[in-house]
C-alpha cells in the first residue's frame, strides 16, 4: 500500500469477491471511513515500502498463468514416468479413483471451514476419519491431522511431559533426521522452564531395533516418554514393542509410538501392545505425494481425561441432538486449540491436512478390514522380494534382512561406488533409486533407503535388480 | 427481485459409515502377491510378535456405497468460498488454476525426496521465490503450512 491515490479500476480481480469497481467506495461509505488508508492509520508512514517490488510483470489471465505453470511442470520427472523406490516420509501408494473424486468436490476442497451447522457433512466425514483410524489403531480418540508426522510426534511428547510433569524424552538414534529435527523444535527452547531434553537410545546393530539395555539404562523417574516408530524410519519392525512399553510404564513414563497406518491390516494395533499415545502420517491413506504437500500427522490415544485434556487440535465428536434419535457432530474441548482460544492455541495445522482427513476417511471405508490385510500382505511380500533380489547383486548388502515392512536399508560399501553415483546411473535407466541416507549420521556407510509398495510388480523389482547389476558391473 | 426459495443445503438421512455395509462388502481390492514373489520369500512375513490377530472394525462397503455416502456428505456441506469467518488460512482463495497445477499433470506423482535433480520446476521456483517472490509461488501457494515455502506448487 502507498499513500498515492488508488488507481481507478475498470474490473474486479477474478479471485477477489469484493473488488468490482465502486464496491470499495460503497463499503467505505457504509462504515464512514474516508479512505482505505485511513483504516491502516496505525502503520507509521516510514513503514511503507517506497519502491515497487522487483517482480516480473503479472500474469493477469488464467490462460497465461496456466501456460506458464504447465511449461514449468513439464520439467518434472514423475514417479509414474519412472520406476521409483523413494519413500522416507512420502511414499508412492495407490490412490483409489473415488478418493480423488470426493476430495475434489468443491464443498470439501474450499479452504473455508464453516460451522457445525453449515458443514454437517464435512464434520461427519472428519468424525468417520477419526473413528475408522481408531479402529485400525485400537484406540478411541483420534485428532484431526496436524502439519506432519513430526509435528504430531512433537506434540505427543509435549502431551506426555504435561501428563507426567517430567522433562526428558527417549528417542531412537536411528530416527528420520527431518522428523527428529521437528521433534527437537517442539522440545525447545532450552532457555525456557518447559524445555524437554531429547536423549537418543542406541540401536541393536544386529537388528536395527531399539537396544533394550541402553533403553533400560536411560529410563528413570525423570523420563516423560519413550518414543519409537513401528515400522521404524529404516523400515525395521520393532518386535520388542510390548517390552519397550512395559519398561516405560514401570518407570512411570508414557509410551509414544509412531506407526504407518497402511501397515495395520497385518501389523498389531499399537493400542494392543501398550502404546499410550500414537502418531503417524496420513499420506499413505489415499493421499497423493503432491511433492510433499500430501503430508499430515495424526495423534491418537485412549479416551482418558488426562490425554483428552492435552490435545491441541480438532477432536470431532458425535452427540445426540434435541431431537430424539438424531445425531450431530461438534468439537470436543475447543478451548484447547486456536479455533476456540486464538491467543492460547498451540496447534499447527491447515486446510490441506483437513482435506487429507477426508481422503483418509474415504480410503479406509473402501478398503475395510480385508483390504488392509491384502495391501499389507502385498507390500511386505514385495519389499522382502526386492530386498532378496538386491541382496543377491554382487557387492550389495541388505543391512537388516527379513525384518522390514516396506522400506529397507541397502548398503553399497563393497561396490566401491557411492549411493549418489549409483542413483545417477539408475536415473539414466529410468529408475529412481532409494533415498541416499549416507550423510544422515546414522552410521550405515554408503547406504540407501529403498521403498517398495503395492504399486510395484515382480517385474518392476526384477528390472531394478537387473539394472543394479548392470550399473555396478 | 423475485422472492427466493428458502433452500440452503441438501439434508440426507445418511448413517455414520461405521454402521453401513455387510460382511464381505468391499470398495477396493488388491491382488495377492505374484507366485514368483511368494515362492521366493514365502508367506507370514510379519514376525509373530507383531502380526495382527484381530480384524479392524472397519465398514465393509462397495465403491458405489462409498461414493454415494461421501457425495451426500459433501452435499450436506455449504462449501463457502470468498468469505471468511475465522481469518488466517481460511481467508485465502484457492483458485481452480492452482488446484489444476497441484493436481495435474505430474505433481501428485511426485516425491520431494527427488529434489533437486528431478524436481526442476519446483526447485527453480523455490529459488526465485526466495530471491524475488516469484509470481508463480505468490499465486499458487495457498497452503498455510510454513514448510510450503519449500513446496511452492502444492496446496
Coordinates of N, CA and C in Angstrom, one line a residue, chain A residues 273-378:
Chain A
X273 N -0.4 -53.2 22.2 CA 0.9 -53.5 22.8 C 1.4 -52.5 23.8
X274 N 0.5 -51.7 24.3 CA 0.8 -50.8 25.4 C 1.1 -49.3 25.0
X275 N 0.8 -49.0 23.7 CA 1.1 -47.6 23.4 C 0.1 -46.7 24.1
X276 N 0.6 -45.6 24.7 CA -0.3 -44.6 25.3 C -0.8 -43.5 24.4
X277 N 0.2 -43.1 23.6 CA -0.1 -42.1 22.6 C 0.4 -42.6 21.3
X278 N -0.3 -42.4 20.2 CA 0.1 -42.9 18.9 C 0.1 -41.8 17.9
X279 N 1.1 -41.7 17.0 CA 1.1 -40.7 16.0 C 1.4 -41.4 14.7
X280 N 1.3 -40.7 13.5 CA 1.6 -41.3 12.3 C 1.3 -40.4 11.1
X281 N 1.7 -40.8 9.9 CA 1.4 -40.0 8.7 C 0.0 -40.3 8.1
X282 N -0.6 -39.4 7.5 CA -1.9 -39.7 6.9 C -1.7 -39.9 5.4
X283 N -0.6 -39.6 4.8 CA -0.4 -39.6 3.4 C -0.6 -41.0 2.8
X284 N -0.2 -42.1 3.5 CA -0.4 -43.5 3.0 C -1.9 -43.8 2.8
X285 N -2.8 -43.0 3.5 CA -4.2 -43.4 3.4 C -4.9 -42.6 2.3
X286 N -4.6 -42.8 1.0 CA -5.3 -42.3 -0.1 C -4.9 -40.9 -0.5
X287 N -3.7 -40.4 -0.1 CA -3.3 -39.1 -0.5 C -2.1 -39.2 -1.4
X288 N -2.1 -38.5 -2.5 CA -1.0 -38.5 -3.4 C 0.2 -37.8 -2.8
X289 N 1.4 -38.0 -3.3 CA 2.6 -37.5 -2.8 C 2.6 -35.9 -2.8
X290 N 2.0 -35.4 -3.9 CA 2.0 -33.9 -4.1 C 3.3 -33.2 -3.8
X291 N 4.4 -33.8 -4.1 CA 5.7 -33.2 -3.9 C 5.9 -32.8 -2.4
X292 N 5.3 -33.6 -1.5 CA 5.4 -33.3 -0.1 C 4.1 -32.6 0.5
X293 N 3.3 -32.1 -0.4 CA 2.1 -31.4 0.1 C 1.0 -32.4 0.6
X294 N 1.3 -33.7 0.4 CA 0.3 -34.7 1.0 C 0.6 -35.0 2.4
X295 N 1.5 -34.3 3.1 CA 1.8 -34.6 4.5 C 0.7 -34.3 5.4
X296 N 0.8 -34.9 6.6 CA -0.2 -34.7 7.6 C 0.1 -35.7 8.7
X297 N -0.1 -35.3 10.0 CA 0.2 -36.3 11.1 C -0.9 -36.4 12.1
X298 N -1.4 -37.6 12.4 CA -2.5 -37.7 13.4 C -1.9 -38.0 14.8
X299 N -2.7 -37.8 15.8 CA -2.4 -38.1 17.1 C -3.6 -38.9 17.7
X300 N -3.3 -39.9 18.4 CA -4.4 -40.8 19.0 C -4.0 -41.3 20.4
X301 N -5.0 -41.6 21.1 CA -4.8 -42.1 22.5 C -6.1 -42.9 23.0
X302 N -6.0 -43.4 24.2 CA -7.2 -43.9 24.8 C -8.1 -42.7 25.2
X303 N -9.4 -43.0 25.5 CA -10.3 -42.0 25.8 C -10.2 -41.8 27.4
X304 N -9.1 -41.2 27.8 CA -9.0 -40.9 29.2 C -8.7 -39.4 29.4
X305 N -9.2 -38.8 30.4 CA -9.3 -37.4 30.6 C -7.9 -36.8 30.5
X306 N -6.9 -37.4 31.1 CA -5.5 -36.8 31.1 C -5.1 -36.6 29.6
X307 N -5.4 -37.5 28.8 CA -4.9 -37.4 27.4 C -5.8 -36.4 26.6
X308 N -7.1 -36.6 26.8 CA -8.0 -35.7 26.0 C -7.8 -34.3 26.3
X309 N -7.5 -34.0 27.6 CA -7.3 -32.6 28.0 C -5.9 -32.0 27.5
X310 N -5.1 -32.9 26.9 CA -3.8 -32.3 26.4 C -3.7 -32.3 24.9
X311 N -4.8 -32.6 24.2 CA -4.7 -32.5 22.7 C -4.7 -31.0 22.4
X312 N -4.2 -30.7 21.1 CA -4.1 -29.3 20.7 C -4.9 -28.9 19.5
X313 N -5.7 -29.9 19.0 CA -6.4 -29.6 17.7 C -7.8 -30.0 17.7
X314 N -8.3 -30.4 16.5 CA -9.7 -30.7 16.3 C -10.0 -32.1 16.8
X315 N -10.8 -32.2 17.7 CA -11.4 -33.5 18.2 C -12.8 -33.5 17.8
X316 N -13.2 -34.2 16.7 CA -14.6 -34.1 16.3 C -15.4 -35.2 17.0
X317 N -16.5 -34.9 17.6 CA -17.2 -35.8 18.4 C -18.7 -35.9 17.9
X318 N -19.4 -36.9 18.3 CA -20.8 -37.1 17.9 C -21.6 -37.0 19.2
X319 N -22.8 -36.4 19.0 CA -23.7 -36.3 20.1 C -25.1 -36.3 19.6
X320 N -26.0 -36.7 20.5 CA -27.5 -36.7 20.1 C -28.0 -35.2 20.2
X321 N -28.8 -34.9 19.3 CA -29.4 -33.5 19.3 C -30.6 -33.5 20.1
X322 N -31.3 -32.4 20.2 CA -32.5 -32.3 21.0 C -33.6 -33.1 20.4
X323 N -33.5 -33.5 19.1 CA -34.5 -34.3 18.5 C -34.2 -35.8 18.8
X324 N -35.1 -36.5 19.3 CA -34.9 -37.9 19.6 C -34.4 -38.7 18.4
X325 N -33.3 -39.4 18.7 CA -32.7 -40.3 17.7 C -31.9 -39.6 16.6
X326 N -31.7 -38.3 16.7 CA -30.9 -37.6 15.7 C -29.5 -37.3 16.3
X327 N -28.5 -37.4 15.5 CA -27.2 -37.1 15.9 C -26.6 -35.9 15.1
X328 N -25.6 -35.3 15.7 CA -24.8 -34.2 15.0 C -23.4 -34.3 15.5
X329 N -22.6 -33.5 14.9 CA -21.1 -33.5 15.2 C -20.6 -32.2 15.6
X330 N -19.7 -32.2 16.5 CA -19.1 -30.9 17.0 C -17.7 -31.2 17.6
X331 N -17.1 -30.1 18.0 CA -15.7 -30.2 18.5 C -15.8 -30.4 20.0
X332 N -14.9 -31.4 20.4 CA -14.7 -31.6 21.9 C -13.5 -30.7 22.3
X333 N -13.6 -30.2 23.5 CA -12.5 -29.3 24.0 C -12.0 -28.3 23.0
X334 N -12.9 -27.5 22.5 CA -12.5 -26.5 21.5 C -11.6 -25.4 22.1
X335 N -11.6 -25.2 23.4 CA -10.8 -24.2 24.1 C -9.3 -24.6 24.1
X336 N -9.0 -25.9 23.7 CA -7.6 -26.3 23.7 C -6.9 -26.0 22.4
X337 N -7.6 -25.5 21.4 CA -6.9 -25.2 20.2 C -7.2 -23.7 19.7
X338 N -6.6 -23.3 18.7 CA -6.6 -21.9 18.3 C -8.0 -21.5 17.8
X339 N -8.8 -22.5 17.4 CA -10.2 -22.2 16.9 C -11.1 -21.8 18.1
X340 N -10.8 -22.3 19.3 CA -11.6 -21.9 20.4 C -10.9 -20.8 21.2
X341 N -9.6 -20.8 21.3 CA -8.8 -19.8 22.1 C -7.7 -19.3 21.2
X342 N -7.9 -18.3 20.4 CA -7.0 -17.9 19.4 C -5.6 -17.7 20.0
X343 N -5.5 -16.9 21.0 CA -4.1 -16.5 21.5 C -3.4 -17.6 22.2
X344 N -4.2 -18.6 22.8 CA -3.6 -19.6 23.6 C -3.3 -20.9 22.8
X345 N -3.8 -20.9 21.6 CA -3.7 -22.2 20.8 C -2.2 -22.5 20.5
X346 N -1.9 -23.8 20.4 CA -0.6 -24.2 20.0 C -0.7 -25.3 19.0
X347 N -1.7 -25.2 18.2 CA -1.9 -26.2 17.1 C -1.3 -25.7 15.8
X348 N -0.7 -26.6 15.1 CA -0.1 -26.2 13.8 C -0.7 -27.1 12.7
X349 N -1.7 -26.6 12.1 CA -2.4 -27.4 11.2 C -3.0 -26.5 10.1
X350 N -3.7 -27.1 9.1 CA -4.1 -26.2 8.0 C -5.1 -26.9 7.1
X351 N -5.5 -26.2 6.1 CA -6.6 -26.7 5.2 C -6.3 -28.0 4.5
X352 N -5.0 -28.1 4.1 CA -4.6 -29.3 3.3 C -4.8 -30.6 4.2
X353 N -4.3 -30.5 5.5 CA -4.4 -31.7 6.3 C -5.8 -32.1 6.6
X354 N -6.7 -31.1 6.7 CA -8.1 -31.4 6.9 C -8.7 -32.0 5.7
X355 N -8.2 -31.6 4.5 CA -8.7 -32.2 3.3 C -8.2 -33.7 3.2
X356 N -7.0 -33.9 3.6 CA -6.4 -35.3 3.6 C -7.2 -36.2 4.6
X357 N -7.7 -35.6 5.7 CA -8.6 -36.4 6.6 C -9.8 -36.9 5.8
X358 N -10.3 -36.1 4.9 CA -11.4 -36.6 4.1 C -11.0 -37.7 3.2
X359 N -9.8 -37.5 2.6 CA -9.3 -38.6 1.7 C -9.1 -39.9 2.5
X360 N -8.6 -39.8 3.7 CA -8.4 -40.9 4.6 C -9.7 -41.6 4.9
X361 N -10.7 -40.8 5.2 CA -12.0 -41.4 5.5 C -12.5 -42.2 4.4
X362 N -12.5 -41.7 3.2 CA -13.0 -42.4 2.0 C -12.1 -43.7 1.8
X363 N -10.8 -43.5 1.9 CA -9.9 -44.6 1.7 C -10.1 -45.8 2.6
X364 N -10.2 -45.5 3.9 CA -10.4 -46.6 4.9 C -11.8 -47.3 4.6
X365 N -12.8 -46.5 4.3 CA -14.1 -47.2 4.0 C -14.1 -48.1 2.8
X366 N -13.3 -47.7 1.8 CA -13.2 -48.5 0.6 C -12.4 -49.8 0.9
X367 N -11.4 -49.8 1.7 CA -10.6 -51.0 1.9 C -11.3 -52.0 2.9
X368 N -11.8 -51.4 4.0 CA -12.3 -52.3 5.0 C -11.2 -53.2 5.6
X369 N -11.6 -54.1 6.5 CA -10.6 -54.9 7.2 C -9.8 -55.8 6.2
X370 N -10.5 -56.4 5.3 CA -9.8 -57.3 4.4 C -8.9 -56.6 3.4
X371 N -9.3 -55.4 2.9 CA -8.5 -54.6 2.0 C -7.2 -54.2 2.7
X372 N -7.2 -53.8 3.9 CA -6.0 -53.5 4.6 C -5.1 -54.7 4.8
X373 N -5.7 -55.9 5.0 CA -4.9 -57.1 5.1 C -4.2 -57.4 3.8
X374 N -5.0 -57.2 2.7 CA -4.5 -57.5 1.4 C -3.3 -56.6 1.0
X375 N -3.5 -55.3 1.2 CA -2.5 -54.4 0.8 C -1.3 -54.5 1.7
X376 N -1.4 -54.8 3.0 CA -0.3 -55.0 3.9 C 0.5 -56.2 3.4
X377 N -0.2 -57.3 3.1 CA 0.5 -58.6 2.7 C 1.2 -58.3 1.4
X378 N 0.6 -57.6 0.5 CA 1.2 -57.3 -0.8 C 2.5 -56.5 -0.7

